[in-house]
Coordinates of N, CA and C in Angstrom, one line a residue:
X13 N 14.4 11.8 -34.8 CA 14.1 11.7 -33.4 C 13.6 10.3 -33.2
X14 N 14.1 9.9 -31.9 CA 13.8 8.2 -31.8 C 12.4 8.1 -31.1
X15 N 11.3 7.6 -31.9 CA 9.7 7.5 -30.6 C 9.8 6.6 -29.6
X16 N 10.7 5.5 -30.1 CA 11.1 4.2 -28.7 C 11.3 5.0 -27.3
X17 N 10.4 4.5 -26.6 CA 11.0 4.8 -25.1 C 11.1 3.1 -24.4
X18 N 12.0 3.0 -23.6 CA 12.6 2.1 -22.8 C 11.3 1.7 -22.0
X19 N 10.9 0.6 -21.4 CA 9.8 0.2 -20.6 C 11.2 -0.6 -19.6
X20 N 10.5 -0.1 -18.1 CA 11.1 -0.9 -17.3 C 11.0 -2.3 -17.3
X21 N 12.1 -2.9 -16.7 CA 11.6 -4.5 -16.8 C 11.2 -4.6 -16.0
X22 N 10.3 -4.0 -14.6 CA 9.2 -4.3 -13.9 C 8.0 -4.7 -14.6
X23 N 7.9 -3.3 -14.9 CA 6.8 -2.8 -15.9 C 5.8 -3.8 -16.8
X24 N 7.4 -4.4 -17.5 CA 7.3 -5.2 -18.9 C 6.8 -6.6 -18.4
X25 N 7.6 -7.4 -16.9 CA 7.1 -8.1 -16.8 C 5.6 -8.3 -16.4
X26 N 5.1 -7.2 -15.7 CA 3.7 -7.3 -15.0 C 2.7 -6.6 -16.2
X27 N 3.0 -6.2 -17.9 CA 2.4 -6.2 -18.7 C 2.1 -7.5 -18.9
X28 N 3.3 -8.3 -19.2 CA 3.3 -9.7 -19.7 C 2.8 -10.4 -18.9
X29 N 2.9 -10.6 -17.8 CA 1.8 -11.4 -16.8 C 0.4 -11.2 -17.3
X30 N -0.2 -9.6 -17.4 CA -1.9 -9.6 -17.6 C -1.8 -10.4 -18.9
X31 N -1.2 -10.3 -19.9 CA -1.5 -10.7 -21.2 C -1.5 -12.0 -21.3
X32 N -0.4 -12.7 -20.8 CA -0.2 -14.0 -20.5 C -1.2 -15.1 -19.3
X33 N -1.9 -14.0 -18.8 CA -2.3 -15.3 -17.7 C -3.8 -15.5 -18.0
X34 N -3.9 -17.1 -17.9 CA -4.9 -17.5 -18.0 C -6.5 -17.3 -17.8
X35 N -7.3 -16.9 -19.0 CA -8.7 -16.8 -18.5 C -9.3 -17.4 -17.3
X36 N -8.9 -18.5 -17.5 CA -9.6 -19.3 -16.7 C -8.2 -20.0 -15.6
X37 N -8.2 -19.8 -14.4 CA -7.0 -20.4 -13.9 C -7.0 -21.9 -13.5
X38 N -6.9 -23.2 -13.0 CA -7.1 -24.0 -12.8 C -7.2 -23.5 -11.6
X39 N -8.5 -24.0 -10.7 CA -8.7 -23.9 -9.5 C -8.4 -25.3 -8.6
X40 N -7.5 -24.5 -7.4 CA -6.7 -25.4 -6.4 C -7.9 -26.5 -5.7
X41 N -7.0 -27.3 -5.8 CA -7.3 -28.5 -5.1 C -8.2 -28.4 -3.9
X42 N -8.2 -27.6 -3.3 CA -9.2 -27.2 -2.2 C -8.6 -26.0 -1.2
X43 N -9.6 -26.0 -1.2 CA -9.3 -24.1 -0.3 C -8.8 -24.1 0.9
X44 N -7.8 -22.8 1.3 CA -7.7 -23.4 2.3 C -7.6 -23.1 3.6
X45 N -7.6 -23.9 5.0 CA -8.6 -23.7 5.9 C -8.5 -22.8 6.8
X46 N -7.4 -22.1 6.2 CA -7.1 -20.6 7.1 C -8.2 -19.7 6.9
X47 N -8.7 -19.6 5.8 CA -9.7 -18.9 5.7 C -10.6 -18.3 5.8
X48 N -11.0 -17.2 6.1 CA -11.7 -16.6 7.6 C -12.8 -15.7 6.5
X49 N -13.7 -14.9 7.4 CA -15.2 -14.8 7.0 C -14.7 -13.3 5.8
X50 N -15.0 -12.9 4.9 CA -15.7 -11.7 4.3 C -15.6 -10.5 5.1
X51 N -14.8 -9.2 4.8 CA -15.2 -8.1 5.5 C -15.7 -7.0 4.8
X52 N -16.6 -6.1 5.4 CA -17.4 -5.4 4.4 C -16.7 -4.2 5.4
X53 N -16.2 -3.3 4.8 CA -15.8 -2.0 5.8 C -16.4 -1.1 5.5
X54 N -16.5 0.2 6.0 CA -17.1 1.3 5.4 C -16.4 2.1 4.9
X55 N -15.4 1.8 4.5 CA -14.5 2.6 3.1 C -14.4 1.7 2.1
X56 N -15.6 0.5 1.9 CA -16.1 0.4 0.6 C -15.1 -1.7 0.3
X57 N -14.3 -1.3 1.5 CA -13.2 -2.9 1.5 C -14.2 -4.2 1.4
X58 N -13.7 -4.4 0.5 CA -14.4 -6.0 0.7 C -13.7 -7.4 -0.1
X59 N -13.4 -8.2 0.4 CA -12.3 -9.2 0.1 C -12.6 -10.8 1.0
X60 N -12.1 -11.8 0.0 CA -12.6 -13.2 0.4 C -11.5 -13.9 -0.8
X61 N -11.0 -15.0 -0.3 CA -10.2 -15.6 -1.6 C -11.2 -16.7 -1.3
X62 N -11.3 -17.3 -2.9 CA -11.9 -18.3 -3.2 C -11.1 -19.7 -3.5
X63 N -9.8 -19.3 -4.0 CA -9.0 -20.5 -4.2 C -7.8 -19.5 -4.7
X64 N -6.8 -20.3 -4.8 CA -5.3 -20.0 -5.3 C -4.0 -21.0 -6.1
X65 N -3.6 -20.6 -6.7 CA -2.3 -21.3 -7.3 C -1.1 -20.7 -6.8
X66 N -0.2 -21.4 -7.4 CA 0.1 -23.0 -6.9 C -0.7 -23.6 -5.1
X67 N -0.7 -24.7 -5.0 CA -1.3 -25.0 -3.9 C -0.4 -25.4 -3.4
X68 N 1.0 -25.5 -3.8 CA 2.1 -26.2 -3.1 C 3.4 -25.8 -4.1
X69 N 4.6 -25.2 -3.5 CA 5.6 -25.1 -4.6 C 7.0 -25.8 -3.7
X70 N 7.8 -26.3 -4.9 CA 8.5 -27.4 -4.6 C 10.1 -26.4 -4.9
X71 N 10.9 -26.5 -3.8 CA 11.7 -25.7 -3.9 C 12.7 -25.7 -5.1
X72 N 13.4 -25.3 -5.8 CA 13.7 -24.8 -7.1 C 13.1 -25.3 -8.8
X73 N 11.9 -25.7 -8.4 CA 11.0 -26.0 -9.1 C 10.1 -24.9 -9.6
X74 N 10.0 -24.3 -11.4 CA 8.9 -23.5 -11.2 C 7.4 -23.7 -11.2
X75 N 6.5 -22.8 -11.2 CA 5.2 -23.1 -11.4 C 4.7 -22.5 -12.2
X76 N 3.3 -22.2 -13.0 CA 2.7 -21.3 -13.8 C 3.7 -20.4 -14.3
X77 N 4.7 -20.7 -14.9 CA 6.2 -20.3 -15.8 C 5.2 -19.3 -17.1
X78 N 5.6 -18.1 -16.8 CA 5.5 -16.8 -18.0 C 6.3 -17.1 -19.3
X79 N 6.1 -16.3 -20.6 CA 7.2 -16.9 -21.3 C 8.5 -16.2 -21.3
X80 N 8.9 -15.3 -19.9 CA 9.9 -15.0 -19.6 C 10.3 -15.4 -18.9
X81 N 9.7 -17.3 -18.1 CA 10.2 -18.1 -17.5 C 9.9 -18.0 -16.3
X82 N 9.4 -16.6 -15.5 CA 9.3 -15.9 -14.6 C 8.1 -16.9 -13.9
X83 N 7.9 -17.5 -12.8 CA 6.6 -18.3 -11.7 C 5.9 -17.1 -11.8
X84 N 4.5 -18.0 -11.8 CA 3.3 -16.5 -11.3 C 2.2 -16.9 -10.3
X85 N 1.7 -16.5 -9.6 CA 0.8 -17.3 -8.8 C -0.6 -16.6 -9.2
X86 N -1.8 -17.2 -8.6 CA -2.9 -16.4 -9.0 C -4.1 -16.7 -7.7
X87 N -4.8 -15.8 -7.6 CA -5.7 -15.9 -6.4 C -7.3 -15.6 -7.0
X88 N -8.4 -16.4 -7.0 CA -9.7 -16.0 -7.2 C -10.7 -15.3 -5.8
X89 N -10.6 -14.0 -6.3 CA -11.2 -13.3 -4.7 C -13.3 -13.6 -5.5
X90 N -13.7 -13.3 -4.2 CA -14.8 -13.5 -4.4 C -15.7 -12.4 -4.9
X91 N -16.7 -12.9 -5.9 CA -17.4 -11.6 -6.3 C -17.7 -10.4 -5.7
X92 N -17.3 -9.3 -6.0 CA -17.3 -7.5 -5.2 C -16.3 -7.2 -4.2
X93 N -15.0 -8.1 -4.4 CA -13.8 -7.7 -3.7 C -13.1 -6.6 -4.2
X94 N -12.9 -5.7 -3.6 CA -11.6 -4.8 -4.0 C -11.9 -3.9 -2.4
X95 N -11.2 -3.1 -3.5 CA -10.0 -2.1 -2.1 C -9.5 -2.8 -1.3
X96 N -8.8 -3.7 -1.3 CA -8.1 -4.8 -0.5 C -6.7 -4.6 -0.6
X97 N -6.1 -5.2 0.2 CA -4.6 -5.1 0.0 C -4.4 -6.2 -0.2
X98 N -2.9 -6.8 -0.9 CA -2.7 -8.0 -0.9 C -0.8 -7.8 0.2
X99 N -0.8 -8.8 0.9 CA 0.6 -8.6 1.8 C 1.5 -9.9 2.0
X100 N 2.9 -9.6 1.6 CA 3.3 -10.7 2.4 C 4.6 -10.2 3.7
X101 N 4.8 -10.8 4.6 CA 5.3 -10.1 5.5 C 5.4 -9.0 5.6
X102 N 4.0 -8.7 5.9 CA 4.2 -7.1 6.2 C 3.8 -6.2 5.0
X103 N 4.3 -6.5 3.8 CA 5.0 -5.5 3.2 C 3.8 -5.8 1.4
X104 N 3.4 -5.1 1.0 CA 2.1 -5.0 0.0 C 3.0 -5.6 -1.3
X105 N 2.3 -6.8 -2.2 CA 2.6 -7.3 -2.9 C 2.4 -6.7 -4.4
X106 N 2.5 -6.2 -4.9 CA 2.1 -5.6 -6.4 C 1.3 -6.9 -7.3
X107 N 0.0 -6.7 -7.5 CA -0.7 -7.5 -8.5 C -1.5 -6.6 -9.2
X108 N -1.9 -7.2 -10.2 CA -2.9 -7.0 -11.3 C -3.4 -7.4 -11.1
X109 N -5.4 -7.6 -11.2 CA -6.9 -8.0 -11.2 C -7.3 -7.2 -12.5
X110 N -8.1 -8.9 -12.9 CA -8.8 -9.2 -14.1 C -10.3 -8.8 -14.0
X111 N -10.9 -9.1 -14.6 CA -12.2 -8.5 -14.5 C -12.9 -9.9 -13.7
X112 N -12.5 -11.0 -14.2 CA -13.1 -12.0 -13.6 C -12.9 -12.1 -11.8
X113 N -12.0 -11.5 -11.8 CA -12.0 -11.2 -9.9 C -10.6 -12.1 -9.7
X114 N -9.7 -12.3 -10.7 CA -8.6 -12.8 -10.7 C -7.5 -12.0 -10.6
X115 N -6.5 -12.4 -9.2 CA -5.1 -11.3 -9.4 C -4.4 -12.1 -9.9
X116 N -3.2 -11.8 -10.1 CA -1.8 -12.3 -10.9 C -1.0 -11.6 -10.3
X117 N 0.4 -12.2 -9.9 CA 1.4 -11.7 -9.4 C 2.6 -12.7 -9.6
X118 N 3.8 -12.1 -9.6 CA 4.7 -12.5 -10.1 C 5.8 -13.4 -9.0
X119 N 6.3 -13.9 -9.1 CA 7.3 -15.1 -8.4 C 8.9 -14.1 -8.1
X120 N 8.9 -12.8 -7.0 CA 10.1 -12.0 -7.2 C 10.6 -11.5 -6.1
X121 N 11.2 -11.5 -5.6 CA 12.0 -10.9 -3.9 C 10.8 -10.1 -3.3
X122 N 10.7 -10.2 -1.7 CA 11.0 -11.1 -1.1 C 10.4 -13.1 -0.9
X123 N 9.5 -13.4 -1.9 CA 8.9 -14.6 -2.4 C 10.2 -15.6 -2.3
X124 N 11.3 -15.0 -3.3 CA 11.9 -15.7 -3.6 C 13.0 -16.6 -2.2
X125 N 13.5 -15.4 -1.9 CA 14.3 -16.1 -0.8 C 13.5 -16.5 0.2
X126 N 11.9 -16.3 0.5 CA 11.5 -17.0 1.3 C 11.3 -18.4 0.9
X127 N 11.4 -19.3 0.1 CA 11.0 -20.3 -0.3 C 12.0 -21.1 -0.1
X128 N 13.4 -20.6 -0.3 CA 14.7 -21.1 0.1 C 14.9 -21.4 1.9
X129 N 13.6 -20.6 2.7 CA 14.0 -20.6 4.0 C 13.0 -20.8 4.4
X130 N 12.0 -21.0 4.1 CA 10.9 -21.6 5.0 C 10.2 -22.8 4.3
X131 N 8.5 -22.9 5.3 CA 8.1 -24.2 4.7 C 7.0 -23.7 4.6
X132 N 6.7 -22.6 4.4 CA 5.4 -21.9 3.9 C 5.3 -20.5 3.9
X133 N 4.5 -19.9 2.6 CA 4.6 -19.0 2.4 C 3.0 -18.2 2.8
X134 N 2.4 -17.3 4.0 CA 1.9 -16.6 4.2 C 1.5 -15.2 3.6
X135 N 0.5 -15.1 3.4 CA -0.4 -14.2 2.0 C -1.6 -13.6 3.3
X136 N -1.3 -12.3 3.6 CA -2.8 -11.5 4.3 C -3.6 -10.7 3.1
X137 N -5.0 -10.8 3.4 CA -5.6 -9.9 2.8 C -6.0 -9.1 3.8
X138 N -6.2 -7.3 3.6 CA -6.0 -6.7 4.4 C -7.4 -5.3 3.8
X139 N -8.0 -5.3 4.6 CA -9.1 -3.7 4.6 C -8.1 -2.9 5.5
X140 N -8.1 -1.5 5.1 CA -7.3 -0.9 6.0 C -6.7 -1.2 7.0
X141 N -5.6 -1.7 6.5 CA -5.0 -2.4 7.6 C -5.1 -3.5 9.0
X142 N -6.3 -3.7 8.4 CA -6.5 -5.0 9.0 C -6.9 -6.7 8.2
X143 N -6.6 -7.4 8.6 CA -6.4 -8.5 8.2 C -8.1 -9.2 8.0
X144 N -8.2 -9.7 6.7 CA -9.9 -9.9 6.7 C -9.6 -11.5 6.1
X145 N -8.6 -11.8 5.8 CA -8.7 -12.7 5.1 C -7.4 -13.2 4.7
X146 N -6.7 -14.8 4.4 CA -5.0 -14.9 4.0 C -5.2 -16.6 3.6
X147 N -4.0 -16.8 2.9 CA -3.8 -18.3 2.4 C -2.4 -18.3 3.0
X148 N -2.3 -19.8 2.4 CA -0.9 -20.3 2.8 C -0.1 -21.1 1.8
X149 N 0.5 -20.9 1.5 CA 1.2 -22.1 0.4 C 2.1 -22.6 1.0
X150 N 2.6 -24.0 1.0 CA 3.3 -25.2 1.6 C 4.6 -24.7 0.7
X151 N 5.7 -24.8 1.0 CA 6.9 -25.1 0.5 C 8.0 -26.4 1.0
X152 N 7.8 -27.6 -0.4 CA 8.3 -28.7 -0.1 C 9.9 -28.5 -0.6
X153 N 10.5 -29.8 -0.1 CA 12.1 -30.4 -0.5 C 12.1 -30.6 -2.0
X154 N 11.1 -31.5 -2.1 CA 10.9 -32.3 -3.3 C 9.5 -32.8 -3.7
X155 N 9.3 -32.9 -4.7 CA 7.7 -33.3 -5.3 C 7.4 -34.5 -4.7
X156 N 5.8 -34.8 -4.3 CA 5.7 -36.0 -3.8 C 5.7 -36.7 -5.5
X157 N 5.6 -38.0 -5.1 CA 6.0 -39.5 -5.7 C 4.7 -39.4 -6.7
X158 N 4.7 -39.2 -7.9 CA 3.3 -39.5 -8.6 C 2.6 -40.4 -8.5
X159 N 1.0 -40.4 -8.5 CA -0.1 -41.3 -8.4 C -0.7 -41.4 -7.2

């Protein structure tokens, strides 16, 4: 009898993300100014980003590369955040959170094609269904000029 069972490659990748991502993330360059107050709801919501990665992603360029090559982004929410949603257009992102108050999430449809079509990529954080808080990441042509 075979004990192997098959693990989706969802699955596998978003194991490998928690394992893979950094204790400590490099925190972005500065926060940014979309960012709106702390909401405390009374079903317990409470959410604030502190900073996020990448701060800028350069179109067919990866970033924070998994060792399945896969981009991953990562967001520092502020101490005593949860029951939060994380959203992008609309539609709930699938992440993992670390104990340090760090999510991880992975670089994969609809992310992907939006990068190819726009010039920024919009992020809500959401208490039941309402918006308490969101970032933005810039999406360039090409990397600025070093120095």
């Amino acid at each position: 009898m075979n004990r192997f069972v098959a693990i989706p490659s969802a699955v596998l990748a978003g194991l490998m993300l928690i394992a893979c991502t950094p204790k400590t993330p490099q925190p972005a360059a500065s926060a940014s100014p979309s960012i709106t107050a702390t909401a405390d709801g009374a079903d317990g919501c409470s959410a604030k980003v502190q900073s996020f990665g990448p701060t800028q992603i350069v179109r067919g360029e990866s970033f924070f590369a998994q060792p399945d090559g896969v981009s991953a982004y990562w967001v520092i929410m502020a101490p005593g955040s949860k029951g939060f949603t994380l959203s992008f257009d609309g539609q709930p992102v699938m992440y993992s959170m670390g104990a340090d108050n760090t999510i991880s999430f992975l670089h994969q449809e609809p992310l992907i094609s939006a990068v190819e079509k726009r010039d920024s990529l919009e992020f809500n954080v959401l208490c039941a269904d309402q918006v308490v808080d969101n970032f933005s990441i810039p999406v360039v042509a090409e990397a600025p000029p070093a120095g």
